[in-house]
JSON list of C-alpha atoms in Angstrom, two decimals:
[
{"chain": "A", "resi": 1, "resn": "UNK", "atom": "CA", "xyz": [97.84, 87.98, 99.24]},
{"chain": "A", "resi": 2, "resn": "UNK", "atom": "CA", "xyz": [94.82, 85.68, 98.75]},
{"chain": "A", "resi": 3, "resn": "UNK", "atom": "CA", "xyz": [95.55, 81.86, 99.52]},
{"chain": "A", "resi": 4, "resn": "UNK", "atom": "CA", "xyz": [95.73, 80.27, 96.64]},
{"chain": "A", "resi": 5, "resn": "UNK", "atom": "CA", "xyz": [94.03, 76.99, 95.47]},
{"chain": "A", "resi": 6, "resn": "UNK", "atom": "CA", "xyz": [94.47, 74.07, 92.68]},
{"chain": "A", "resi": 7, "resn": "UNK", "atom": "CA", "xyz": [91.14, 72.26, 91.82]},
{"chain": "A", "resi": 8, "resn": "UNK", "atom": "CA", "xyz": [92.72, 69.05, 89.99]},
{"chain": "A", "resi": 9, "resn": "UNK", "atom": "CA", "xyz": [88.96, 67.79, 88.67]},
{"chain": "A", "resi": 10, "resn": "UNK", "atom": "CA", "xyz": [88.33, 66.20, 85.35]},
{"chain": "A", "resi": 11, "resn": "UNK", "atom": "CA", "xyz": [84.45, 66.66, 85.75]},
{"chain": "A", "resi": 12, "resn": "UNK", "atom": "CA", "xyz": [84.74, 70.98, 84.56]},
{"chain": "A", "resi": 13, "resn": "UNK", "atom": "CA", "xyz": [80.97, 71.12, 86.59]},
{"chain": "A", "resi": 14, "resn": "UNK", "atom": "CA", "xyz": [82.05, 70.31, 89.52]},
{"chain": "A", "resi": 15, "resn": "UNK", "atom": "CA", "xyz": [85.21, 71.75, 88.82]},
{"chain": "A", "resi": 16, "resn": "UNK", "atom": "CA", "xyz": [83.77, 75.43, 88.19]},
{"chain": "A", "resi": 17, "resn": "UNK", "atom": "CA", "xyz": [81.17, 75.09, 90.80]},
{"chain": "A", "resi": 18, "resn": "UNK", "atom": "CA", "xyz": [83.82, 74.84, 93.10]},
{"chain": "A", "resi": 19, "resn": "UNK", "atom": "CA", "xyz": [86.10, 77.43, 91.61]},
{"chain": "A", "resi": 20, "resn": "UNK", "atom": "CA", "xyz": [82.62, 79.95, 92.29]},
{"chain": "A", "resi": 21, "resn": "UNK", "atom": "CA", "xyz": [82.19, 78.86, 95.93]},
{"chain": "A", "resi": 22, "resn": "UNK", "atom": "CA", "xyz": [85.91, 79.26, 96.57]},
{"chain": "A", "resi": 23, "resn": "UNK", "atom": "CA", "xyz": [86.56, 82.91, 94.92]},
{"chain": "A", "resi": 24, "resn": "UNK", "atom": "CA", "xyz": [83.64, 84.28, 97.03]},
{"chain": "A", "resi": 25, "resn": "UNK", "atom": "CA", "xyz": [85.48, 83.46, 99.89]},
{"chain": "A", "resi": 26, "resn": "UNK", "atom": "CA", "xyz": [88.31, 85.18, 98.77]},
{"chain": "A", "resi": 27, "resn": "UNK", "atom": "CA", "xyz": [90.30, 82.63, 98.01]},
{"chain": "A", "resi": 28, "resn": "UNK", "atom": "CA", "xyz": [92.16, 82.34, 94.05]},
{"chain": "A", "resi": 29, "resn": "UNK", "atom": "CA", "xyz": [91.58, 79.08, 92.36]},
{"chain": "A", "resi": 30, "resn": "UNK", "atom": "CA", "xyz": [93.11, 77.76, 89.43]},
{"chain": "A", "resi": 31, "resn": "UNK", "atom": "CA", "xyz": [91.85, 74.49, 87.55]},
{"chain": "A", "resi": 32, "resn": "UNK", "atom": "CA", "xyz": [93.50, 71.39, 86.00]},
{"chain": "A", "resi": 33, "resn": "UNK", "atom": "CA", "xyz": [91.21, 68.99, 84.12]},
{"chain": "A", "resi": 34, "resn": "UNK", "atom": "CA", "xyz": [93.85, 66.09, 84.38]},
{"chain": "A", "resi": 35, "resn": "UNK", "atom": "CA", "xyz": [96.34, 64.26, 86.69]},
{"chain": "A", "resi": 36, "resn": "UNK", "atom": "CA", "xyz": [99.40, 65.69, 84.78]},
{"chain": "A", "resi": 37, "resn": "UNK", "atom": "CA", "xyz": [97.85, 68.87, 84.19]},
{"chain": "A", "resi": 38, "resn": "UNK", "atom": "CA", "xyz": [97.67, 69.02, 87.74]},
{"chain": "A", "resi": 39, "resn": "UNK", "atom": "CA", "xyz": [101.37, 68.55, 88.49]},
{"chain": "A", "resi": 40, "resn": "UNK", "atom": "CA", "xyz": [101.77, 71.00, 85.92]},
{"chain": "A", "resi": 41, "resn": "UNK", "atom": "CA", "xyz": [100.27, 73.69, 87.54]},
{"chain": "A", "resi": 42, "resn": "UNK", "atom": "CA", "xyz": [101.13, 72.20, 90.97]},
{"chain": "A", "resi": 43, "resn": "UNK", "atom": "CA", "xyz": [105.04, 73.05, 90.23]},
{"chain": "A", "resi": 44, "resn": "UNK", "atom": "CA", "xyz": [103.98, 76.58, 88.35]},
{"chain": "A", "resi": 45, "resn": "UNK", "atom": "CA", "xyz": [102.19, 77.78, 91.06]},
{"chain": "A", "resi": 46, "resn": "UNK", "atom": "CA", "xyz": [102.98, 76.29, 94.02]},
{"chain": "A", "resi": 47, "resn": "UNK", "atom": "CA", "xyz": [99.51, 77.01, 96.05]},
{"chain": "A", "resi": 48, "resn": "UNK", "atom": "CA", "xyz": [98.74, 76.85, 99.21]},
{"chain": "A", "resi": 49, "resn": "UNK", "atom": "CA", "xyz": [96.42, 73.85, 98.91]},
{"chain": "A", "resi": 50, "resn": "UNK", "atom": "CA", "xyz": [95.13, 71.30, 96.67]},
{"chain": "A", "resi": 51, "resn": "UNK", "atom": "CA", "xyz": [91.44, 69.36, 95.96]},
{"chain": "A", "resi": 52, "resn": "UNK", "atom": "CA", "xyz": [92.70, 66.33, 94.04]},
{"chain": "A", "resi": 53, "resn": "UNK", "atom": "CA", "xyz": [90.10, 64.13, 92.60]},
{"chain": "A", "resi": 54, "resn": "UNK", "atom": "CA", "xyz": [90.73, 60.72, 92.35]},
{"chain": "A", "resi": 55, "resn": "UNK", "atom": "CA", "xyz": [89.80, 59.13, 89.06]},
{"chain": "A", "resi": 56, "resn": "UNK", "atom": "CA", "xyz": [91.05, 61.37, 86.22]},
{"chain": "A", "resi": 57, "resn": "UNK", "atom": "CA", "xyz": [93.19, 60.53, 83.13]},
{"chain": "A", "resi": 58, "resn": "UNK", "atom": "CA", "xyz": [96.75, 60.94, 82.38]},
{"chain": "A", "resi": 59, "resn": "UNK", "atom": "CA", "xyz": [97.46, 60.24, 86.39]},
{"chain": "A", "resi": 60, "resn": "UNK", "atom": "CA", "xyz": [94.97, 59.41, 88.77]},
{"chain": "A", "resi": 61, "resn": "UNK", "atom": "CA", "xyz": [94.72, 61.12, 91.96]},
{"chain": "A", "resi": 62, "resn": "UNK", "atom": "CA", "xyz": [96.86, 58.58, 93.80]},
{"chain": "A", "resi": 63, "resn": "UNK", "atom": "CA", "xyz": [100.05, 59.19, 91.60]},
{"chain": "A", "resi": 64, "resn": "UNK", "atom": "CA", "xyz": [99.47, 63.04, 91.53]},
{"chain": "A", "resi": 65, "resn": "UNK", "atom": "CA", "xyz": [99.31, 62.69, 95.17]},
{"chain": "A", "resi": 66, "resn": "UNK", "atom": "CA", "xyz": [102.27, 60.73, 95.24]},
{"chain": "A", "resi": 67, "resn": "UNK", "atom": "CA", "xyz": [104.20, 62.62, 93.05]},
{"chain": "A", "resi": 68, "resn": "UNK", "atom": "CA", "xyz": [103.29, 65.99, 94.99]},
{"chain": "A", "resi": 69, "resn": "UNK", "atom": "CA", "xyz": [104.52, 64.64, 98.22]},
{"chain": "A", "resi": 70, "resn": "UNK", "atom": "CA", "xyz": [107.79, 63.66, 97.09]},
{"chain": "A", "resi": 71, "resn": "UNK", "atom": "CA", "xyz": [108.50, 67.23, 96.78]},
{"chain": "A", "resi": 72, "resn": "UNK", "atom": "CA", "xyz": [106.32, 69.35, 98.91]},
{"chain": "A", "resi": 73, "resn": "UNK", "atom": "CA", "xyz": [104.28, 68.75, 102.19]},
{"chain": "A", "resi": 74, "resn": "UNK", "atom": "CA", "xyz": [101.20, 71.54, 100.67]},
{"chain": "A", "resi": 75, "resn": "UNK", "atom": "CA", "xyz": [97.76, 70.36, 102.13]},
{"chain": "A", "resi": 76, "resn": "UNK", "atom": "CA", "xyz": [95.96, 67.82, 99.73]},
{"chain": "A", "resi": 77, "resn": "UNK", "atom": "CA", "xyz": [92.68, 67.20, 100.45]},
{"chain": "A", "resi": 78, "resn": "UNK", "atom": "CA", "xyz": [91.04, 64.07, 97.97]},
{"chain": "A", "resi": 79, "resn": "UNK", "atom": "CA", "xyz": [87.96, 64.67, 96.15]},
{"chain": "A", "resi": 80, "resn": "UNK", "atom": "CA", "xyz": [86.27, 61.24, 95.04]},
{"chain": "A", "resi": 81, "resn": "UNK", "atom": "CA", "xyz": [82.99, 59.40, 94.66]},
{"chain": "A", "resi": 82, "resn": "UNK", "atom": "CA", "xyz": [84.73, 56.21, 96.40]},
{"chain": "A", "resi": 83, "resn": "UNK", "atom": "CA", "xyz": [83.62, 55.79, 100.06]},
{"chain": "A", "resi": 84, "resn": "UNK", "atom": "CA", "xyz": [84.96, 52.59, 100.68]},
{"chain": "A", "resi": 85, "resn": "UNK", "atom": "CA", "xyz": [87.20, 52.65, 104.08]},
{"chain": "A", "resi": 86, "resn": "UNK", "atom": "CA", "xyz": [89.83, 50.88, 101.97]},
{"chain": "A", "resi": 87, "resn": "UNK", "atom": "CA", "xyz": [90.29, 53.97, 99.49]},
{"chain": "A", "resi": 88, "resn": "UNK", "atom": "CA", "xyz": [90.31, 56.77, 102.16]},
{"chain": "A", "resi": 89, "resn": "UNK", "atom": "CA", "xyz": [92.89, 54.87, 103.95]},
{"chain": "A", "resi": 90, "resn": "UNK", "atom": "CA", "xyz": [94.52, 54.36, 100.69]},
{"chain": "A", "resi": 91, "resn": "UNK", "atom": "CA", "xyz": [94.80, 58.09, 100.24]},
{"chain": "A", "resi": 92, "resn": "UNK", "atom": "CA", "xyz": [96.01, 59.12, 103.69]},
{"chain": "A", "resi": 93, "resn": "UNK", "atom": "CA", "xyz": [98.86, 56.51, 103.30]},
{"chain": "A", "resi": 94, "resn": "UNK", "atom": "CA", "xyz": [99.58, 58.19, 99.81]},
{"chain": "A", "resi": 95, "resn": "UNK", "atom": "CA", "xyz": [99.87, 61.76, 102.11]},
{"chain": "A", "resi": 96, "resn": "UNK", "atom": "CA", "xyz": [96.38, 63.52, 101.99]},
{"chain": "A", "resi": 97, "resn": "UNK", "atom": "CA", "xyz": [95.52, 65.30, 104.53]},
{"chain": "A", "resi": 98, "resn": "UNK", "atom": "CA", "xyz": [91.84, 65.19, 104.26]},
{"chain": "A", "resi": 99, "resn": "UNK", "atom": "CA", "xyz": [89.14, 63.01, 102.11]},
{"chain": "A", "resi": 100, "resn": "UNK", "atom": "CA", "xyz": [85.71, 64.13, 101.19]},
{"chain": "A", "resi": 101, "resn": "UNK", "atom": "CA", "xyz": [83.24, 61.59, 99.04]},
{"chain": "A", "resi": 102, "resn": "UNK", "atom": "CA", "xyz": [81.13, 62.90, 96.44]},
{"chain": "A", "resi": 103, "resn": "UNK", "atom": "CA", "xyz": [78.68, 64.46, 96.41]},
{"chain": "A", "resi": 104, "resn": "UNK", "atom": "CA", "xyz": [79.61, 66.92, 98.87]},
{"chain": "A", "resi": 105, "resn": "UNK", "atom": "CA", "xyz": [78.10, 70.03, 100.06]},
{"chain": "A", "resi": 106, "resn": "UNK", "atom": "CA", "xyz": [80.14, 73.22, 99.14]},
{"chain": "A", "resi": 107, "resn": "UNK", "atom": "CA", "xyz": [79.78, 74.12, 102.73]},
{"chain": "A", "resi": 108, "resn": "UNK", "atom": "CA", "xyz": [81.64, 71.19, 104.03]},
{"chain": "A", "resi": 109, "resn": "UNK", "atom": "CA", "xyz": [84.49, 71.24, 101.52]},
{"chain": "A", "resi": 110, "resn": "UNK", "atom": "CA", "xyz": [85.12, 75.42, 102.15]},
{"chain": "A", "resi": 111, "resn": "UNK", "atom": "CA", "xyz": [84.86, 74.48, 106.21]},
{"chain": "A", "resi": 112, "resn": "UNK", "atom": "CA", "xyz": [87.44, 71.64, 105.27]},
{"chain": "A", "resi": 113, "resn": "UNK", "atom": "CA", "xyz": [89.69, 73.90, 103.58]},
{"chain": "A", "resi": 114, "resn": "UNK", "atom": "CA", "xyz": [89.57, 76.45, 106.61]},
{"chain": "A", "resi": 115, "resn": "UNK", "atom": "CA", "xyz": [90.08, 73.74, 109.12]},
{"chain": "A", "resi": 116, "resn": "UNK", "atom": "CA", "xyz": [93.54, 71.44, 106.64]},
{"chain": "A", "resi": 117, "resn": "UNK", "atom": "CA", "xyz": [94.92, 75.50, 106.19]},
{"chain": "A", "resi": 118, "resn": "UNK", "atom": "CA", "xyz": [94.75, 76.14, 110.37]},
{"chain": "A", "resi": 119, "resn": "UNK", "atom": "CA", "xyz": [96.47, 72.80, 110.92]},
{"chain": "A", "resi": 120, "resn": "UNK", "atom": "CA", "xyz": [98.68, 73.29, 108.21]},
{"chain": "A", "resi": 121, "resn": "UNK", "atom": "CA", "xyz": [99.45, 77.24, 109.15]},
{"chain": "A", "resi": 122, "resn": "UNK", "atom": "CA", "xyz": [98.03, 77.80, 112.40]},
{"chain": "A", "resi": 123, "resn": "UNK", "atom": "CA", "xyz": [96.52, 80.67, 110.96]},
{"chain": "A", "resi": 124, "resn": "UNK", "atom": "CA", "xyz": [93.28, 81.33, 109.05]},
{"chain": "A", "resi": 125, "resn": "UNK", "atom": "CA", "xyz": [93.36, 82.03, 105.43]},
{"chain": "A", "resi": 126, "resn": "UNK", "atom": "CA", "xyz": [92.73, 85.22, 103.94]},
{"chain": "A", "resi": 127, "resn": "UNK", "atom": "CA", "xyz": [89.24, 85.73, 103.35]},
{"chain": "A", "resi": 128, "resn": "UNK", "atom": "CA", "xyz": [87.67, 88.45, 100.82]},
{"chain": "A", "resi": 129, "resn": "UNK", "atom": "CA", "xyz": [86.99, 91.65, 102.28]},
{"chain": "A", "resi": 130, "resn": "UNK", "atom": "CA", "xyz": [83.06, 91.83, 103.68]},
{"chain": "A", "resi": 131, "resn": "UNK", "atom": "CA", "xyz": [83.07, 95.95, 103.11]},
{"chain": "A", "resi": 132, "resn": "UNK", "atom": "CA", "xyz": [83.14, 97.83, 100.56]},
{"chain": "A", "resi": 133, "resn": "UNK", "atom": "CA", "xyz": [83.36, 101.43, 100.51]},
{"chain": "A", "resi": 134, "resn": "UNK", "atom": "CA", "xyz": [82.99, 104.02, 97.93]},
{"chain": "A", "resi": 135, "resn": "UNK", "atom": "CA", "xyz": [82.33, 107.82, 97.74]},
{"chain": "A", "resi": 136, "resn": "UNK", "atom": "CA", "xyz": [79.40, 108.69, 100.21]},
{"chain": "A", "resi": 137, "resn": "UNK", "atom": "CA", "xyz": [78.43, 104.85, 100.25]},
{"chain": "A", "resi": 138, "resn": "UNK", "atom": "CA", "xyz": [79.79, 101.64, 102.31]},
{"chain": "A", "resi": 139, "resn": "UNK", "atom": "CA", "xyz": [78.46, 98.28, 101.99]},
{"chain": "A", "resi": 140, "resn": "UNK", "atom": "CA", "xyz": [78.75, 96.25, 104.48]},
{"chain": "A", "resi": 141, "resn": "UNK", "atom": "CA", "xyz": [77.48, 92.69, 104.67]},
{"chain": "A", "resi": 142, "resn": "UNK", "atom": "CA", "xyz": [78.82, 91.53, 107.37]},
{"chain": "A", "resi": 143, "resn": "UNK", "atom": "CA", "xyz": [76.03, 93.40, 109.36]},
{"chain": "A", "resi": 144, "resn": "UNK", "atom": "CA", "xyz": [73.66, 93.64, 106.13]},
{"chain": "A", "resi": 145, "resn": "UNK", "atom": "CA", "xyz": [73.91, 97.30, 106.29]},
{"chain": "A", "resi": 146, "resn": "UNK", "atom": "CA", "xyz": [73.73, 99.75, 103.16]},
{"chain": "A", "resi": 147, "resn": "UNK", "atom": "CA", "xyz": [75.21, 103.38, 103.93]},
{"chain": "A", "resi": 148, "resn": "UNK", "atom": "CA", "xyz": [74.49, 105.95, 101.85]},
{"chain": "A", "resi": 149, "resn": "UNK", "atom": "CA", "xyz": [75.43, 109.43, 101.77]},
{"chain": "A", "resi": 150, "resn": "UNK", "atom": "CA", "xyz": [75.61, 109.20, 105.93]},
{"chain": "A", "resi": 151, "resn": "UNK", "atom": "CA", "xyz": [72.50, 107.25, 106.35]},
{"chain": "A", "resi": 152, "resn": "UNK", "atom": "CA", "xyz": [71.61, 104.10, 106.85]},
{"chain": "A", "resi": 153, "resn": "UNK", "atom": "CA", "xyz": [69.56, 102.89, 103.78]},
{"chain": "A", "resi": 154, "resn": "UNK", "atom": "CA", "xyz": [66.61, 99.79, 104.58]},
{"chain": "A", "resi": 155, "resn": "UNK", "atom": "CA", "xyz": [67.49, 97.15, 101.73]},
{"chain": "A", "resi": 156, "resn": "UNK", "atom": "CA", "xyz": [66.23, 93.67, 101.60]},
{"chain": "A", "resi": 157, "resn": "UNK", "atom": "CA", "xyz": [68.93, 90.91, 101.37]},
{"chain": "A", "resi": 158, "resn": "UNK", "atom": "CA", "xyz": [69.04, 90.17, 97.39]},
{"chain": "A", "resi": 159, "resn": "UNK", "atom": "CA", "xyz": [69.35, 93.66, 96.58]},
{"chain": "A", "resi": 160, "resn": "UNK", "atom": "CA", "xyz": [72.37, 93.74, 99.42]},
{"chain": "A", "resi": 161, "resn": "UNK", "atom": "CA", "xyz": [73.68, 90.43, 97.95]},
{"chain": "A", "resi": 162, "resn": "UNK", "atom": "CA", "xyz": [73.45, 91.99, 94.29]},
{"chain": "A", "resi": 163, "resn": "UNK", "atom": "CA", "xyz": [74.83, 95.24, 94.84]},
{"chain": "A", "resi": 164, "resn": "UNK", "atom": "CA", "xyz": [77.77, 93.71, 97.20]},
{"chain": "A", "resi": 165, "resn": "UNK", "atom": "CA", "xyz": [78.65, 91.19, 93.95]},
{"chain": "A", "resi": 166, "resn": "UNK", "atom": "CA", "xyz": [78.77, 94.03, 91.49]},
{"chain": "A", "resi": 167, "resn": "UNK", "atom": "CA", "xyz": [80.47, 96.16, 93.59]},
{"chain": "A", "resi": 168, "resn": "UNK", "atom": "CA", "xyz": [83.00, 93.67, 94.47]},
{"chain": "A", "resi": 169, "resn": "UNK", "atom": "CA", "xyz": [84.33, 93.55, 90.77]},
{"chain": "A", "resi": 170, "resn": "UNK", "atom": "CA", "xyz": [84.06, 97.74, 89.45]},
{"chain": "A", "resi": 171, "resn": "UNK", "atom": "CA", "xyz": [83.81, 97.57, 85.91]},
{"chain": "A", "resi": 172, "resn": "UNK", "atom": "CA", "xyz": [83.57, 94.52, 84.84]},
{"chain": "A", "resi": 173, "resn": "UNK", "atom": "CA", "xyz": [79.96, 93.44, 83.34]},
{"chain": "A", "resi": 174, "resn": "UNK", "atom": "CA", "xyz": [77.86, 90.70, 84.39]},
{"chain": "A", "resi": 175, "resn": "UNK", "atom": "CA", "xyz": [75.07, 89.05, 82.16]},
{"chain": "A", "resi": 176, "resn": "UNK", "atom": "CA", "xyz": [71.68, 88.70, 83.33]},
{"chain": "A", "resi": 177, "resn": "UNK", "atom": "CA", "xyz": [72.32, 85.16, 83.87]},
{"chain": "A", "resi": 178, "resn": "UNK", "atom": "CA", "xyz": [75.54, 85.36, 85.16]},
{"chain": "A", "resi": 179, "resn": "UNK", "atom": "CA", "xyz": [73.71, 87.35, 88.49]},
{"chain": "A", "resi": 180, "resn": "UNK", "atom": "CA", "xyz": [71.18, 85.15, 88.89]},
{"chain": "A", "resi": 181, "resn": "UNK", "atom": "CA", "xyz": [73.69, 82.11, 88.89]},
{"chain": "A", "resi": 182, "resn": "UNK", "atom": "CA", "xyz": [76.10, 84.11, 91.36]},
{"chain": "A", "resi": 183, "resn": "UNK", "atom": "CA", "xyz": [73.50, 85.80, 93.42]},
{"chain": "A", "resi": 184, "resn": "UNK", "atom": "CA", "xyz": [70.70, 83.77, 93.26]},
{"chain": "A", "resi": 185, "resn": "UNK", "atom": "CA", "xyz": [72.12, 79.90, 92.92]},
{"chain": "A", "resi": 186, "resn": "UNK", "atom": "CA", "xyz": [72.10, 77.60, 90.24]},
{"chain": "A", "resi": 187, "resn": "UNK", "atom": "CA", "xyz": [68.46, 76.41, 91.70]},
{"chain": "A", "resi": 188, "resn": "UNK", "atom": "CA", "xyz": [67.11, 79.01, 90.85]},
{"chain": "A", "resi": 189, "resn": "UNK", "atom": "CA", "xyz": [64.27, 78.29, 87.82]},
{"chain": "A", "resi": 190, "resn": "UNK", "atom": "CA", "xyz": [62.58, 82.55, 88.23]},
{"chain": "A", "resi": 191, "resn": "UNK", "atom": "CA", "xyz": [62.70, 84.91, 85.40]},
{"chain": "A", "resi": 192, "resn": "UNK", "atom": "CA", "xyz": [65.93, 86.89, 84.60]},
{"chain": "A", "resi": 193, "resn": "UNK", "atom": "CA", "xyz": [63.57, 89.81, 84.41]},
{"chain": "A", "resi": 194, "resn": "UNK", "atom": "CA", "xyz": [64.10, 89.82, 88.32]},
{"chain": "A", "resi": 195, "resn": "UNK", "atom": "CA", "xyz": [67.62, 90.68, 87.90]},
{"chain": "A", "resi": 196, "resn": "UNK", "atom": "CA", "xyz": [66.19, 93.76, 86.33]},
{"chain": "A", "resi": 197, "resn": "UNK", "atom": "CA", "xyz": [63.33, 95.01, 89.06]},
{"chain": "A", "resi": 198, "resn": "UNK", "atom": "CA", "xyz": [66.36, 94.31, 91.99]},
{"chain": "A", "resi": 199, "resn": "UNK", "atom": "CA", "xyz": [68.94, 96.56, 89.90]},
{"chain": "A", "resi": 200, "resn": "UNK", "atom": "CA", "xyz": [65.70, 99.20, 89.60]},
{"chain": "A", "resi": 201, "resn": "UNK", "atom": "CA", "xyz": [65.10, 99.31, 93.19]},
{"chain": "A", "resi": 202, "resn": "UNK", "atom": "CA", "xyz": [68.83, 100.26, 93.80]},
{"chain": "A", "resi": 203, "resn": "UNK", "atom": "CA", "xyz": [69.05, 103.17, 91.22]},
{"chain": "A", "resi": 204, "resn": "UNK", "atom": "CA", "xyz": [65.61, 104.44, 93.26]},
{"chain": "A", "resi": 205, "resn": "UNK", "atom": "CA", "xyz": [68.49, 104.00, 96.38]},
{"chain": "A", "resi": 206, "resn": "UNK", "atom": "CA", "xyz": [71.73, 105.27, 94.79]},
{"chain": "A", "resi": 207, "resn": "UNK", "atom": "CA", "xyz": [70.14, 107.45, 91.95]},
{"chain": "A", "resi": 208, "resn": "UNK", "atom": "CA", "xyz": [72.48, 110.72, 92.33]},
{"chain": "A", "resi": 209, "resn": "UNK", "atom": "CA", "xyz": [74.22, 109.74, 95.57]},
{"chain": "A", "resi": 210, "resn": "UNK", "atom": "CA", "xyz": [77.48, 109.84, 93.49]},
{"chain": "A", "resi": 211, "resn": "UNK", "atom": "CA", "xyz": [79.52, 111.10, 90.69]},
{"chain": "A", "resi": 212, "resn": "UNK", "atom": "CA", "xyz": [82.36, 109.09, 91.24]},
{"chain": "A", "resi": 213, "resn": "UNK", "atom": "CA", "xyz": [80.12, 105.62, 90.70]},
{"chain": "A", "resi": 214, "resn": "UNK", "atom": "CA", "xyz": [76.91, 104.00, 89.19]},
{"chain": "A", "resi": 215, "resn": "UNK", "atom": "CA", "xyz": [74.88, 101.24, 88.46]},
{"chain": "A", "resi": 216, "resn": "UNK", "atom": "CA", "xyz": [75.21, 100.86, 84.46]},
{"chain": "A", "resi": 217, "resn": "UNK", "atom": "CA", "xyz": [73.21, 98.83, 82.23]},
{"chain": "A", "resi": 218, "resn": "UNK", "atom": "CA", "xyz": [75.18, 97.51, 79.62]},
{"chain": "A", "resi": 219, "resn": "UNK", "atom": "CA", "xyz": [72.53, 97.17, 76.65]},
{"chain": "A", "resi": 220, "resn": "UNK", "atom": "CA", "xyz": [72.57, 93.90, 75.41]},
{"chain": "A", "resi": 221, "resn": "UNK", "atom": "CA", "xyz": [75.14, 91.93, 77.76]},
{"chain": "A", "resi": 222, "resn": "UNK", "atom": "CA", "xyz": [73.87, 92.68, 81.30]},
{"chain": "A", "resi": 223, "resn": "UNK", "atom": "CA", "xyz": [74.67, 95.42, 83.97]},
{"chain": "A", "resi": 224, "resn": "UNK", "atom": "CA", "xyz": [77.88, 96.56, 85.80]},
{"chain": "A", "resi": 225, "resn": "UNK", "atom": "CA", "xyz": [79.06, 99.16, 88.77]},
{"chain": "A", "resi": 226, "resn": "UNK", "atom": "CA", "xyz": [80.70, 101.57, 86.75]},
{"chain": "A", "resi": 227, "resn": "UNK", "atom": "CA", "xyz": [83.94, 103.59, 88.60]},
{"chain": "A", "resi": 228, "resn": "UNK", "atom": "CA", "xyz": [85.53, 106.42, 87.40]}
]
């Protein structure tokens, strides 16, 4: 099973953002908008870690904090836009096990997840599988390979990145905008007409590999990879 993961984060930005970053690591994230939301879902759940922010309504991150260690000893690392000394030490002595000020890169809160969950576990978490296979093709991004039908298919990095994504989830369709947030970042300011020439170059790729799978355009929403 995936290791599972409550965002407590009144800001829902920041809050989805890192919901994203998290599920593409494999991990499965659920989000509480408030303090007692959050101890809600804490005691429904019960997951394997928790980002708390700090200033939220109904409780604030100390109390939630608080509350959660009087019952469990889960991982709890504080999410805030305080970096006074005094308020990280406040937090450890309320039983977090890691502090992070805003703003944060997403790469140093997923390393600080991996590093609470090996001190916590002495294991790694469960991470997303980085290889997908299907009928006469594998995709495999760990060495940024493309296999198709035996051979070993030259494919430049966004149409690898875009293929893996829609691949990942078989069936389900993605809007135009919804790939270029995913695949190509939320900086991203190009047309979404480039979602279009990247999905063209793969059918040129896949086009009759397989009857099994496709890349399907979805007329009006977007595009998916269609399984039968």
């Amino acid at each position: 099973m995936a290791t599972t993961v409550l965002v407590v984060e009144d800001d829902r930005n920041i809050a989805e953002l890192l919901q994203m970053y998290l599920e593409k690591e494999g991990y499965a994230v659920t989000i509480a908008a408030d303090g007692g939301q959050g101890l809600e879902k804490f005691k429904a759940i019960q997951p394997d870690i928790v980002l708390l922010d700090v200033m939220m309504p109904v409780m604030d991150g100390w109390a939630v904090c608080h509350a959660i260690r009087a019952e469990s000893q889960t991982p709890i690392i504080m999410l805030t836009a305080k970096g006074e000394t005094s308020d990280k030490v406040q937090g450890l002595k309320a039983g977090a096990d890691d502090y992070i000020t805003k703003p944060f890169e997403m790469k140093e809160v997923l390393a600080r997840v991996e590093a609470v969950l090996r001190r916590s576990s002495g294991t790694m978490p469960e991470k997303k599988a980085r290889r997908l296979t299907f009928d006469k093709m594998t995709i495999d991004m760990d060495a940024f390979e493309l296999t198709v039908d035996g051979k070993k298919v030259d494919t430049p990095p966004k149409e690898m990145e875009l293929l893996f994504y829609l691949a990942s989830s078989p069936n389900r369709v993605y809007t135009r905008n919804q790939l270029l947030d995913e695949v190509w970042g939320f900086d991203y300011f190009g047309d979404s007409r480039t979602v279009d020439v990247h999905v063209k170059r793969l059918r040129e790729k896949l086009e009759g590999v397989s009857e099994q799978w496709s890349l399907k355009t979805v007329w009006g929403v977007g595009y998916k990879f269609e399984v039968i």
